[in-house]
Short mmCIF file of C-alpha atoms and ligand atoms in Angstrom, two decimals:
data_model
loop_
_atom_site.label_atom_id
_atom_site.label_comp_id
_atom_site.label_asym_id
_atom_site.label_seq_id
_atom_site.Cartn_x
_atom_site.Cartn_y
_atom_site.Cartn_z
CA MET G 1 127.94 122.63 187.04
CA GLU G 2 125.38 120.31 188.99
CA ARG G 3 123.49 118.25 186.31
CA LYS G 4 120.31 119.86 185.92
CA TYR G 5 116.68 118.42 185.33
CA VAL G 6 113.74 119.80 183.39
CA VAL G 7 110.20 118.10 183.80
CA VAL G 8 107.60 118.09 181.13
CA THR G 9 104.02 117.07 181.75
CA GLY G 10 100.89 117.86 180.36
CA GLY G 11 97.21 118.31 180.90
CA VAL G 12 93.58 118.69 179.98
CA LEU G 13 93.85 117.19 176.38
CA SER G 14 96.53 114.84 174.87
CA GLY G 15 98.19 115.58 171.50
CA LEU G 16 99.13 118.83 172.53
CA GLY G 17 102.32 119.10 171.41
CA LYS G 18 104.37 118.49 174.69
CA GLY G 19 107.08 116.64 172.70
CA ILE G 20 107.58 119.77 170.70
CA ALA G 21 107.33 121.71 173.43
CA MET G 22 110.48 119.95 175.14
CA ALA G 23 111.94 119.87 172.04
CA SER G 24 111.90 123.38 171.57
CA ILE G 25 113.05 124.37 175.19
CA GLY G 26 116.13 122.06 174.38
CA ASN G 27 116.81 123.45 171.48
CA LEU G 28 117.18 126.63 173.81
CA LEU G 29 119.33 124.57 176.11
CA SER G 30 121.51 122.98 173.32
CA SER G 31 123.54 125.67 172.29
CA THR G 32 125.53 125.56 175.37
CA TYR G 33 124.79 122.47 177.06
CA LYS G 34 124.82 118.69 176.47
CA VAL G 35 121.07 117.74 176.85
CA VAL G 36 119.67 114.71 177.06
CA PRO G 37 116.12 113.80 176.13
CA ILE G 38 114.34 110.84 178.14
CA LYS G 39 110.59 110.10 177.28
CA CYS G 40 108.61 108.32 179.82
CA ASP G 41 105.75 106.21 177.86
CA GLY G 42 102.62 104.68 180.18
CA TYR G 43 102.23 101.45 177.99
CA LEU G 44 102.94 98.43 178.54
CA ASN G 45 104.80 97.34 175.45
CA VAL G 46 108.35 97.17 175.77
CA ASP G 47 108.90 99.12 172.84
CA PRO G 48 106.37 100.86 170.37
CA GLY G 49 107.87 98.71 167.35
CA THR G 50 104.78 96.18 167.70
CA MET G 51 102.17 98.80 167.56
CA ASN G 52 100.00 99.83 164.63
CA PRO G 53 101.12 103.54 163.34
CA ILE G 54 97.51 104.27 162.73
CA GLU G 55 96.70 104.33 166.59
CA HIS G 56 100.48 105.21 167.65
CA GLY G 57 101.97 107.05 164.95
CA GLU G 58 105.84 106.72 163.14
CA VAL G 59 107.71 104.01 164.77
CA PHE G 60 110.91 106.15 165.11
CA VAL G 61 114.15 104.27 164.85
CA LEU G 62 117.46 104.98 166.14
CA ASP G 63 121.35 104.37 164.89
CA ASP G 64 121.66 101.72 167.73
CA GLY G 65 118.54 99.94 166.32
CA GLY G 66 115.95 101.08 169.34
CA GLU G 67 112.42 101.51 168.05
CA VAL G 68 111.18 104.46 169.69
CA ASP G 69 108.49 106.83 170.40
CA MET G 70 108.20 109.19 167.37
CA ASP G 71 108.97 112.45 169.52
CA PHE G 72 112.10 111.11 169.33
CA GLY G 73 112.16 112.33 165.96
CA HIS G 74 111.35 115.82 167.08
CA TYR G 75 114.18 115.64 170.02
CA GLU G 76 116.66 114.61 167.29
CA ARG G 77 115.94 117.25 164.85
CA PHE G 78 115.61 120.12 167.68
CA LEU G 79 118.33 118.99 169.66
CA GLY G 80 120.91 118.25 166.85
CA THR G 81 122.14 114.77 168.82
CA PRO G 82 120.97 111.09 168.00
CA CYS G 83 119.48 109.55 170.85
CA LYS G 84 119.87 106.29 172.61
CA PHE G 85 117.13 103.45 172.86
CA GLU G 86 117.79 103.67 176.71
CA TRP G 87 116.36 107.06 176.73
CA ASN G 88 112.96 105.75 175.64
CA LEU G 89 111.56 104.31 179.36
CA THR G 90 108.20 102.56 178.68
CA MET G 91 106.18 100.74 181.76
CA GLY G 92 106.94 97.74 179.65
CA LYS G 93 110.63 97.94 180.36
CA VAL G 94 110.29 99.37 183.79
CA PHE G 95 108.08 96.35 185.14
CA GLU G 96 110.50 94.01 183.00
CA GLY G 97 113.60 95.57 185.05
CA VAL G 98 111.63 95.27 188.52
CA ILE G 99 110.91 91.85 187.68
CA ASN G 100 113.96 91.06 186.83
CA LYS G 101 115.52 92.40 189.83
CA GLU G 102 113.05 90.44 192.19
CA ARG G 103 114.25 87.59 190.54
CA LYS G 104 117.65 87.51 191.29
CA GLY G 105 116.93 88.46 194.89
CA ASP G 106 118.15 92.32 195.00
CA TYR G 107 114.74 92.59 197.06
CA LEU G 108 115.28 89.57 199.36
CA GLY G 109 112.88 89.55 202.11
CA LYS G 110 110.75 92.93 200.86
CA ASN G 111 107.56 93.14 199.94
CA VAL G 112 107.58 94.79 196.51
CA GLN G 113 105.64 97.53 196.07
CA MET G 114 104.72 100.15 193.12
CA ILE G 115 105.68 102.87 195.53
CA PRO G 116 108.71 102.98 196.34
CA HIS G 117 110.36 100.28 194.63
CA VAL G 118 108.82 100.48 190.99
CA SER G 119 109.52 104.43 191.29
CA ASN G 120 112.37 104.41 192.91
CA TRP G 121 113.53 101.81 190.27
CA ILE G 122 112.45 104.72 187.27
CA LYS G 123 114.24 107.53 189.35
CA ASP G 124 117.43 105.63 189.26
CA TYR G 125 117.23 105.04 186.07
CA ILE G 126 117.03 108.28 184.95
CA PHE G 127 119.83 108.98 187.25
CA ALA G 128 121.97 106.47 185.55
CA VAL G 129 121.11 107.77 181.95
CA GLY G 130 122.14 111.32 183.21
CA GLU G 131 125.61 109.74 184.58
CA LYS G 132 126.29 107.32 181.52
CA ASN G 133 125.98 109.97 179.16
CA ARG G 134 127.34 113.22 181.17
CA ALA G 135 124.47 114.99 180.57
CA ASP G 136 124.41 118.78 181.70
CA VAL G 137 120.80 118.96 181.43
CA VAL G 138 118.36 115.66 181.54
CA MET G 139 114.66 116.72 180.10
CA ILE G 140 112.30 114.34 181.03
CA GLU G 141 109.09 114.05 179.06
CA ILE G 142 105.96 112.28 181.03
CA GLY G 143 103.73 110.83 178.59
CA GLY G 144 99.63 111.23 178.49
CA THR G 145 97.63 113.42 180.47
CA ILE G 146 98.12 114.33 184.46
CA GLY G 147 95.46 111.79 185.78
CA ASP G 148 95.81 109.08 183.44
CA ILE G 149 96.64 106.06 185.68
CA GLU G 150 99.69 104.64 183.11
CA ASN G 151 101.48 107.77 184.54
CA GLU G 152 101.30 107.70 187.94
CA LEU G 153 104.34 105.96 189.00
CA TYR G 154 106.59 108.26 186.63
CA LEU G 155 105.22 111.65 188.81
CA GLU G 156 105.76 109.77 192.03
CA ALA G 157 109.65 109.16 190.56
CA VAL G 158 110.03 112.63 189.68
CA ARG G 159 108.50 114.30 192.59
CA SER G 160 110.79 112.27 194.82
CA LEU G 161 113.91 112.56 192.43
CA ALA G 162 113.08 116.60 192.86
CA ARG G 163 113.83 116.17 197.03
CA GLU G 164 117.02 114.60 196.30
CA VAL G 165 118.23 116.90 193.60
CA GLY G 166 117.15 120.09 195.36
CA ARG G 167 114.90 122.95 194.18
CA LYS G 168 117.32 124.63 192.22
CA ASN G 169 118.56 122.11 189.80
CA ILE G 170 115.04 120.77 188.63
CA LEU G 171 111.95 122.52 186.59
CA PHE G 172 108.74 121.50 186.30
CA ILE G 173 106.92 122.55 183.47
CA HIS G 174 103.14 121.77 182.78
CA LEU G 175 101.83 121.81 179.53
CA THR G 176 97.86 122.98 179.02
CA TYR G 177 95.06 123.87 177.06
CA VAL G 178 93.19 127.42 176.95
CA PRO G 179 90.16 126.89 174.77
CA ILE G 180 87.81 129.82 173.36
CA PRO G 181 84.83 128.33 172.96
CA PHE G 182 82.33 129.02 170.22
CA GLY G 183 79.71 131.85 170.72
CA VAL G 184 81.98 132.80 174.26
CA ASP G 185 85.09 133.97 172.32
CA GLU G 186 87.05 133.96 175.15
CA GLN G 187 89.80 132.48 176.53
CA LYS G 188 89.00 129.99 179.17
CA SER G 189 91.82 129.50 181.94
CA LYS G 190 89.27 126.80 184.13
CA PRO G 191 90.62 122.86 182.82
CA THR G 192 94.10 124.93 183.07
CA GLN G 193 93.50 125.71 186.77
CA GLN G 194 92.10 122.08 187.37
CA SER G 195 95.09 120.43 185.45
CA VAL G 196 97.45 122.46 187.98
CA ASN G 197 95.45 121.53 190.91
CA LEU G 198 95.90 117.97 190.13
CA LEU G 199 99.45 118.11 189.39
CA ARG G 200 100.04 119.57 192.82
CA GLN G 201 97.41 117.02 194.61
CA LYS G 202 100.59 114.72 193.07
CA GLY G 203 103.20 116.66 195.17
CA ILE G 204 104.59 118.49 192.25
CA GLN G 205 104.46 122.44 192.18
CA PRO G 206 105.04 123.33 188.41
CA ASP G 207 107.38 126.17 188.17
CA MET G 208 106.33 127.26 184.18
CA VAL G 209 102.44 127.00 183.16
CA ILE G 210 102.57 126.90 178.79
CA ALA G 211 98.72 126.90 177.84
CA ARG G 212 98.39 125.81 174.36
CA CYS G 213 95.96 128.69 172.86
CA SER G 214 95.26 129.38 169.10
CA GLU G 215 95.97 133.29 170.31
CA MET G 216 98.45 134.82 172.72
CA LEU G 217 97.16 134.30 176.33
CA ASP G 218 95.27 137.74 177.64
CA LYS G 219 97.24 139.52 180.76
CA SER G 220 94.26 138.80 182.43
CA ILE G 221 93.91 134.89 181.66
CA LYS G 222 97.53 134.80 182.50
CA ASP G 223 97.52 136.71 185.96
CA LYS G 224 94.67 133.76 186.68
CA ILE G 225 96.06 131.11 186.07
CA ALA G 226 99.60 132.53 187.83
CA SER G 227 97.62 133.47 190.95
CA PHE G 228 95.60 129.91 191.21
CA GLY G 229 98.74 128.47 190.22
CA ASN G 230 100.96 129.87 192.79
CA LEU G 231 103.31 131.49 189.86
CA ASN G 232 104.16 134.66 188.52
CA SER G 233 102.69 135.99 185.72
CA GLU G 234 105.56 135.66 183.86
CA GLU G 235 105.99 132.02 184.53
CA VAL G 236 103.14 131.76 182.32
CA MET G 237 103.50 131.62 178.60
CA THR G 238 101.58 130.49 175.56
CA GLY G 239 102.05 128.00 173.49
CA LEU G 240 100.92 129.43 170.63
CA ASP G 241 98.89 127.57 167.41
CA VAL G 242 101.94 127.72 164.81
CA ASP G 243 101.26 126.66 161.13
CA ASP G 244 105.22 125.27 161.37
CA ILE G 245 106.50 123.77 164.31
CA TYR G 246 110.06 124.76 163.82
CA LYS G 247 108.58 128.25 165.00
CA ILE G 248 107.89 127.29 168.65
CA PRO G 249 111.71 127.82 170.02
CA LEU G 250 111.19 131.42 168.83
CA VAL G 251 107.76 131.87 170.27
CA PHE G 252 108.94 130.61 173.46
CA GLU G 253 112.36 132.89 172.94
CA LYS G 254 110.00 135.89 172.59
CA GLN G 255 108.47 135.07 175.55
CA GLY G 256 111.79 135.00 177.82
CA MET G 257 112.04 131.73 177.98
CA SER G 258 115.63 131.47 177.78
CA GLN G 259 116.09 134.05 180.47
CA LEU G 260 113.34 132.07 182.75
CA LEU G 261 115.43 128.98 182.43
CA ALA G 262 118.47 130.92 183.54
CA ARG G 263 117.23 132.25 186.43
CA LYS G 264 115.02 129.19 187.67
CA LEU G 265 117.79 126.76 186.87
CA ASP G 266 120.83 129.37 187.94
CA ILE G 267 122.79 128.92 184.73
CA PRO G 268 123.65 131.26 181.86
CA VAL G 269 121.33 130.11 178.90
CA LYS G 270 122.30 131.69 175.16
CA PRO G 271 120.43 130.36 172.36
CA ASP G 272 121.34 130.65 169.02
CA LEU G 273 118.64 130.80 166.65
CA GLU G 274 119.91 132.67 163.81
CA GLU G 275 120.21 130.17 161.08
CA TRP G 276 117.25 128.54 162.60
CA GLY G 277 114.81 131.69 161.99
CA ARG G 278 116.77 132.34 158.50
CA LEU G 279 115.65 128.74 157.43
CA ILE G 280 112.04 129.32 158.62
CA LYS G 281 112.03 132.40 157.01
CA ASN G 282 113.02 130.88 153.62
CA ARG G 283 110.21 128.56 153.59
CA GLU G 284 107.64 131.50 154.78
CA ASN G 285 108.81 133.03 151.94
CA ALA G 286 108.51 130.74 149.19
CA ASP G 287 108.56 131.86 145.45
CA LYS G 288 107.86 128.28 144.14
CA GLU G 289 105.49 125.26 144.77
CA ILE G 290 105.37 121.81 143.98
CA THR G 291 102.94 118.54 144.75
CA ILE G 292 104.56 115.64 145.96
CA ALA G 293 102.11 112.76 146.24
CA ILE G 294 102.83 109.94 148.75
CA ALA G 295 101.37 106.66 147.80
CA GLY G 296 100.64 104.65 151.17
CA LYS G 297 97.91 102.83 152.87
CA TYR G 298 98.32 104.58 156.41
CA THR G 299 97.37 107.86 154.55
CA ARG G 300 94.39 108.57 157.24
CA LEU G 301 96.49 109.47 160.12
CA GLU G 302 99.73 111.74 158.78
CA ASP G 303 101.76 110.81 161.99
CA SER G 304 102.39 107.68 160.35
CA TYR G 305 104.73 109.03 157.96
CA ALA G 306 105.63 112.25 160.16
CA SER G 307 109.25 111.83 159.31
CA ILE G 308 108.74 111.91 155.62
CA ILE G 309 106.54 115.06 155.80
CA GLU G 310 109.71 116.53 158.00
CA ALA G 311 112.02 115.55 155.43
CA LEU G 312 110.23 117.36 152.68
CA HIS G 313 109.44 119.92 155.56
CA HIS G 314 113.41 120.76 155.84
CA CYS G 315 113.74 120.46 151.73
CA SER G 316 110.83 123.18 151.34
CA SER G 317 112.96 125.46 153.70
CA HIS G 318 116.30 124.89 151.90
CA TYR G 319 114.81 125.68 148.26
CA SER G 320 112.47 128.02 149.70
CA THR G 321 109.41 126.05 147.95
CA LYS G 322 106.02 125.75 148.73
CA ILE G 323 105.24 121.52 148.89
CA ASN G 324 101.62 120.59 148.79
CA ILE G 325 101.12 116.81 149.95
CA LYS G 326 98.64 114.87 147.90
CA TRP G 327 97.81 111.47 149.71
CA ILE G 328 97.04 108.56 147.95
CA GLU G 329 95.48 105.60 149.64
CA THR G 330 96.43 102.95 147.39
CA SER G 331 94.33 99.95 149.34
CA GLU G 332 91.31 101.80 148.13
CA ASP G 333 91.90 102.42 144.11
CA LYS G 334 94.84 100.68 141.87
CA ASN G 335 94.54 103.23 139.67
CA ASN G 336 95.28 106.25 141.17
CA SER G 337 95.92 109.94 138.89
CA LEU G 338 98.95 111.78 139.11
CA GLN G 339 97.67 114.58 137.74
CA GLY G 340 99.52 117.58 138.24
CA VAL G 341 102.02 115.90 140.54
CA ASP G 342 105.82 116.98 140.31
CA GLY G 343 106.94 113.81 142.24
CA VAL G 344 105.95 110.68 144.14
CA ILE G 345 107.15 108.90 147.17
CA VAL G 346 106.10 105.25 147.80
CA PRO G 347 107.17 105.21 151.70
CA GLY G 348 107.48 102.14 153.99
CA GLY G 349 104.67 99.38 154.65
CA PHE G 350 104.25 96.00 155.47
CA GLY G 351 101.58 93.27 154.67
CA SER G 352 99.77 92.52 151.19
CA ARG G 353 97.10 95.78 151.46
CA GLY G 354 97.52 98.28 149.04
CA THR G 355 100.74 96.69 147.24
CA GLU G 356 99.08 96.25 143.88
CA GLY G 357 97.87 100.00 144.10
CA LYS G 358 101.68 101.08 145.08
CA ILE G 359 103.35 99.06 142.23
CA ASN G 360 100.61 100.50 139.74
CA VAL G 361 101.53 104.33 141.10
CA ILE G 362 105.20 103.16 140.41
CA LYS G 363 104.81 102.08 136.86
CA LYS G 364 103.52 105.29 136.02
CA CYS G 365 106.21 107.18 137.35
CA ARG G 366 108.82 105.02 135.69
CA GLU G 367 106.71 104.99 132.15
CA ASN G 368 106.19 108.82 132.04
CA LYS G 369 109.80 110.14 133.66
CA ILE G 370 107.99 111.44 136.66
CA PRO G 371 110.52 111.85 139.60
CA PHE G 372 110.25 108.65 142.58
CA LEU G 373 111.51 108.26 145.79
CA GLY G 374 110.85 104.73 147.20
CA LEU G 375 111.58 104.05 150.89
CA CYS G 376 112.32 100.32 152.30
CA PHE G 377 109.21 98.98 151.28
CA GLY G 378 109.09 101.49 148.35
CA LEU G 379 112.33 99.70 147.31
CA GLN G 380 110.96 96.46 147.31
CA MET G 381 107.79 97.38 145.04
CA ALA G 382 109.75 99.14 142.56
CA VAL G 383 112.25 96.17 142.07
CA ILE G 384 108.57 93.98 141.77
CA GLU G 385 107.45 96.56 139.32
CA PHE G 386 110.41 96.34 137.55
CA ALA G 387 110.91 92.42 137.60
CA ARG G 388 107.63 92.21 136.09
CA ASN G 389 106.94 94.59 133.33
CA ILE G 390 111.14 95.06 132.14
CA CYS G 391 112.55 91.44 132.92
CA GLU G 392 108.90 89.90 132.02
CA LYS G 393 108.57 88.05 135.08
CA GLN G 394 104.73 88.71 135.45
CA GLY G 395 104.77 86.38 138.68
CA ALA G 396 107.49 88.31 140.37
CA ASN G 397 106.64 89.34 144.00
CA SER G 398 107.75 89.42 147.90
CA THR G 399 107.69 86.22 149.73
CA GLU G 400 105.86 88.81 152.31
CA ILE G 401 102.83 89.20 150.16
CA ASP G 402 102.59 85.80 148.35
CA ASN G 403 104.63 83.28 150.10
CA LEU G 404 104.27 81.03 146.80
CA CYS G 405 104.72 83.21 143.88
CA GLN G 406 106.71 82.62 140.97
CA TYR G 407 109.20 84.58 141.12
CA PRO G 408 110.45 85.71 144.76
CA VAL G 409 112.41 88.67 143.88
CA ILE G 410 111.96 90.15 147.29
CA ASP G 411 112.36 87.54 149.92
CA ILE G 412 112.80 87.19 153.83
CA LEU G 413 116.64 88.20 154.76
CA GLU G 414 118.71 84.93 155.56
CA GLU G 415 119.01 85.66 159.29
CA GLN G 416 115.39 86.64 159.81
CA LYS G 417 114.23 82.80 158.91
CA SER G 418 114.55 81.40 162.13
CA ILE G 419 113.34 84.89 164.08
CA THR G 420 109.31 83.56 165.36
CA ASP G 421 108.97 87.21 168.33
CA LYS G 422 108.12 89.85 166.89
CA GLY G 423 109.38 92.53 169.49
CA GLY G 424 112.67 94.33 168.11
CA THR G 425 114.24 91.79 166.11
CA MET G 426 114.01 93.55 162.62
CA ARG G 427 117.03 94.37 160.61
CA LEU G 428 116.80 97.45 163.03
CA GLY G 429 119.04 100.86 162.95
CA ALA G 430 122.01 102.13 161.22
CA HIS G 431 123.66 100.14 158.52
CA PRO G 432 126.99 101.16 156.00
CA ALA G 433 126.44 100.72 152.54
CA ILE G 434 128.77 101.11 149.69
CA LEU G 435 127.71 103.49 146.66
CA GLN G 436 128.63 103.05 143.02
CA GLU G 437 131.06 105.67 141.85
CA GLY G 438 129.27 107.91 139.70
CA SER G 439 125.92 106.74 140.46
CA LEU G 440 123.51 109.48 141.06
CA VAL G 441 122.72 108.52 144.75
CA SER G 442 126.63 108.38 145.34
CA GLU G 443 126.62 112.50 143.74
CA LEU G 444 123.84 113.31 145.72
CA TYR G 445 125.85 112.12 148.97
CA GLY G 446 128.96 113.35 147.67
CA LEU G 447 130.37 109.98 149.39
CA THR G 448 130.59 106.58 148.62
CA GLU G 449 130.37 105.22 151.69
CA VAL G 450 127.09 106.39 153.64
CA SER G 451 125.10 104.95 156.46
CA GLU G 452 121.51 104.98 157.12
CA ARG G 453 118.74 103.67 159.61
CA HIS G 454 116.84 100.70 158.73
CA ARG G 455 113.66 98.63 159.81
CA HIS G 456 112.78 95.56 157.63
CA ARG G 457 112.53 91.78 157.78
CA TYR G 458 112.99 91.54 153.37
CA GLU G 459 115.39 92.38 151.13
CA VAL G 460 116.09 92.12 147.28
CA ASN G 461 116.76 88.07 146.47
CA PRO G 462 120.14 87.72 145.73
CA ARG G 463 119.31 85.11 143.36
CA PHE G 464 117.76 87.64 141.28
CA HIS G 465 120.85 90.75 141.25
CA GLU G 466 121.94 89.78 137.82
CA MET G 467 118.79 89.47 136.06
CA LEU G 468 117.79 92.77 137.56
CA LYS G 469 121.27 94.53 136.56
CA GLU G 470 121.38 93.18 133.19
CA ASN G 471 117.87 94.69 132.17
CA GLY G 472 119.20 97.46 133.41
CA LEU G 473 118.32 98.69 136.63
CA ILE G 474 121.51 100.13 138.82
CA LEU G 475 122.08 98.37 141.99
CA SER G 476 123.68 101.28 143.10
CA GLY G 477 124.09 100.83 146.71
CA MET G 478 125.26 97.45 148.73
CA SER G 479 126.14 96.46 152.11
CA PRO G 480 129.58 96.04 152.32
CA ASP G 481 130.02 92.05 152.06
CA ARG G 482 127.56 93.05 148.46
CA LYS G 483 124.50 90.61 149.52
CA LEU G 484 122.16 93.04 150.29
CA VAL G 485 120.79 95.91 147.96
CA GLU G 486 120.56 99.14 149.67
CA PHE G 487 119.77 101.62 146.88
CA ILE G 488 119.22 101.22 143.45
CA GLU G 489 117.99 103.54 140.43
CA LEU G 490 117.80 103.76 136.41
CA PRO G 491 120.10 105.11 134.35
CA ARG G 492 120.23 109.03 134.15
CA GLU G 493 119.61 109.21 130.53
CA LYS G 494 116.06 106.93 130.59
CA HIS G 495 114.62 108.68 133.56
CA PRO G 496 114.98 111.95 135.62
CA PHE G 497 114.95 110.84 139.15
CA PHE G 498 113.70 107.07 139.76
CA VAL G 499 115.85 106.32 143.27
CA ALA G 500 114.91 103.96 145.87
CA THR G 501 116.64 102.89 149.08
CA GLN G 502 115.92 100.04 151.65
CA ALA G 503 116.68 102.06 154.33
CA HIS G 504 114.74 105.14 155.70
CA PRO G 505 117.10 108.40 155.09
CA GLU G 506 114.13 110.34 156.18
CA LEU G 507 114.90 109.70 160.06
CA LYS G 508 118.32 111.41 159.86
CA SER G 509 116.67 114.88 157.57
CA SER G 510 117.27 118.02 159.52
CA LEU G 511 116.58 121.44 159.17
CA PHE G 512 120.09 122.34 158.70
CA LYS G 513 120.95 119.21 156.88
CA PRO G 514 117.82 117.74 154.71
CA ALA G 515 118.42 114.10 153.92
CA PRO G 516 120.69 114.22 150.48
CA LEU G 517 118.11 111.88 148.81
CA PHE G 518 114.92 114.00 149.45
CA LYS G 519 117.44 116.72 148.20
CA GLY G 520 117.94 115.27 144.75
CA PHE G 521 114.20 114.62 144.75
CA VAL G 522 112.80 117.86 145.27
CA GLU G 523 115.28 119.16 142.73
CA ALA G 524 113.90 116.73 140.16
CA ALA G 525 110.45 117.63 140.91
CA LEU G 526 111.01 121.46 140.76
CA ARG G 527 112.43 120.62 137.37
CA ARG G 528 109.56 119.40 136.28
CA ASN G 529 107.31 121.66 137.47
CA CYS G 530 109.21 123.86 135.72
CA CYS G 531 109.12 122.11 132.42
CA ASN G 532 105.43 121.46 133.25
CA ASN G 533 104.66 125.24 133.87
CA ILE G 534 106.58 126.92 130.66
N1 LIG J 601 107.79 95.16 154.93
C1 LIG J 601 108.79 95.19 154.57
C2 LIG J 601 110.04 94.56 155.26
O1 LIG J 601 109.80 93.95 156.36
C3 LIG J 601 109.31 96.48 154.11
C4 LIG J 601 109.44 97.28 155.72
C5 LIG J 601 109.61 99.02 155.66
O2 LIG J 601 109.33 99.56 154.76
N2 LIG J 601 109.62 99.31 156.93
O3 LIG J 601 111.13 94.20 154.63
#
């Protein structure tokens, strides 16, 4: 089979869910084909690792240590394939590549230009990723909205790529928005028409338009978009607003997406949505309900904790349980109430703001036997709380928060001490851990060696390992050289569920296979909820 390409662009508004649309189409293709997703971002950062999660959402981390756009979370969860750093292209990477080439003399004698040199570099990169990964289908999501200056070169690259691979091997999908303005109460197609026109001005004729809308598109609107966009009516689909993003592959399939893909790309497409659909139903028919608090400092933008919400969502399907999330902003109030909460997550974080609030929340969980799951920074805060209140070392802290603290129970990793550059230099990606036999953590994983993804510079200071153990903290998972603490827990007879990890297990959670620590945590929250309600 010749390699196929599917390009997804967006128009009218940002934030319409291009990543989810692409992941959903990838999901339909992935039961038959090897699908490789590429995301093209317009910013000049080499990767999003240096960006504030409040502005940009969560930084997703891959097995290979790549810090990538959070859309990779959707790709991995919907396609079931671990992704690679090189699949996230940014203008930072593009210009770095072109300038390196120029310095090497690869363009000797030439005047190096945006078009064709930069756009050709992008095109060659896409070809190379497809080839190297032996992709059947390469999917390319172009970030931003049509008309943005930052993404012009990507559009030019895919336009020219289409000429080379031939029209039967490439499919252009344009995602737009159909508003229903208040008082008019009618679906409006004009923004979509204009957006499609803008795309055509760039030399790209879409093969399909997916219009996001709060209701299914009327036939007349579809016809209108089709007629102005040079399409057939069935090539205009609704990207329906849904309460659960996992429904999107089903929403597309119901409208004939796989037949359309098959016809356009000239390949058979046989999606397999049975188990997927069953798990969605499971969540919809939830007969239990719990409330989980997430205590952090980026709580104003839920995208900052996207993968944690996803991992809870997976458990929600798995246990047929409605999970309410209560956000606790630890930088505003040190004394947060945990009334009505069945479990608490203290997620990853950086810097000192909000840390005392987190430590307080953890103390309450420990003392009141509320299920607690600490993730990365959450583990570090739990160790500080334990050192202060159980080991009686009031001056315990992390050197990230107080460089001169009396007991630096959390300290910068040895290998990090000489690093000054901020980009891509943390301890990143998948690292193995050896779990203590008989521990709760090893029971939950059903293994004694696991691998989870990381993103941190600080660790539990080895000078204090003995002190923590002597006072009853179980260091239940260590790096294979036994130098780094990867998992901690309190004995089961002391607490129903008090577990933390230096890793980010939420990043590998999926609908079919929820992260084991989240499963254990949700089970404990269900037990607590059940007891409270008796
Ligand atoms: N700030 C902490 C560190 O760098 C934790 C990082 C995180 O939570 N991802 O070690």
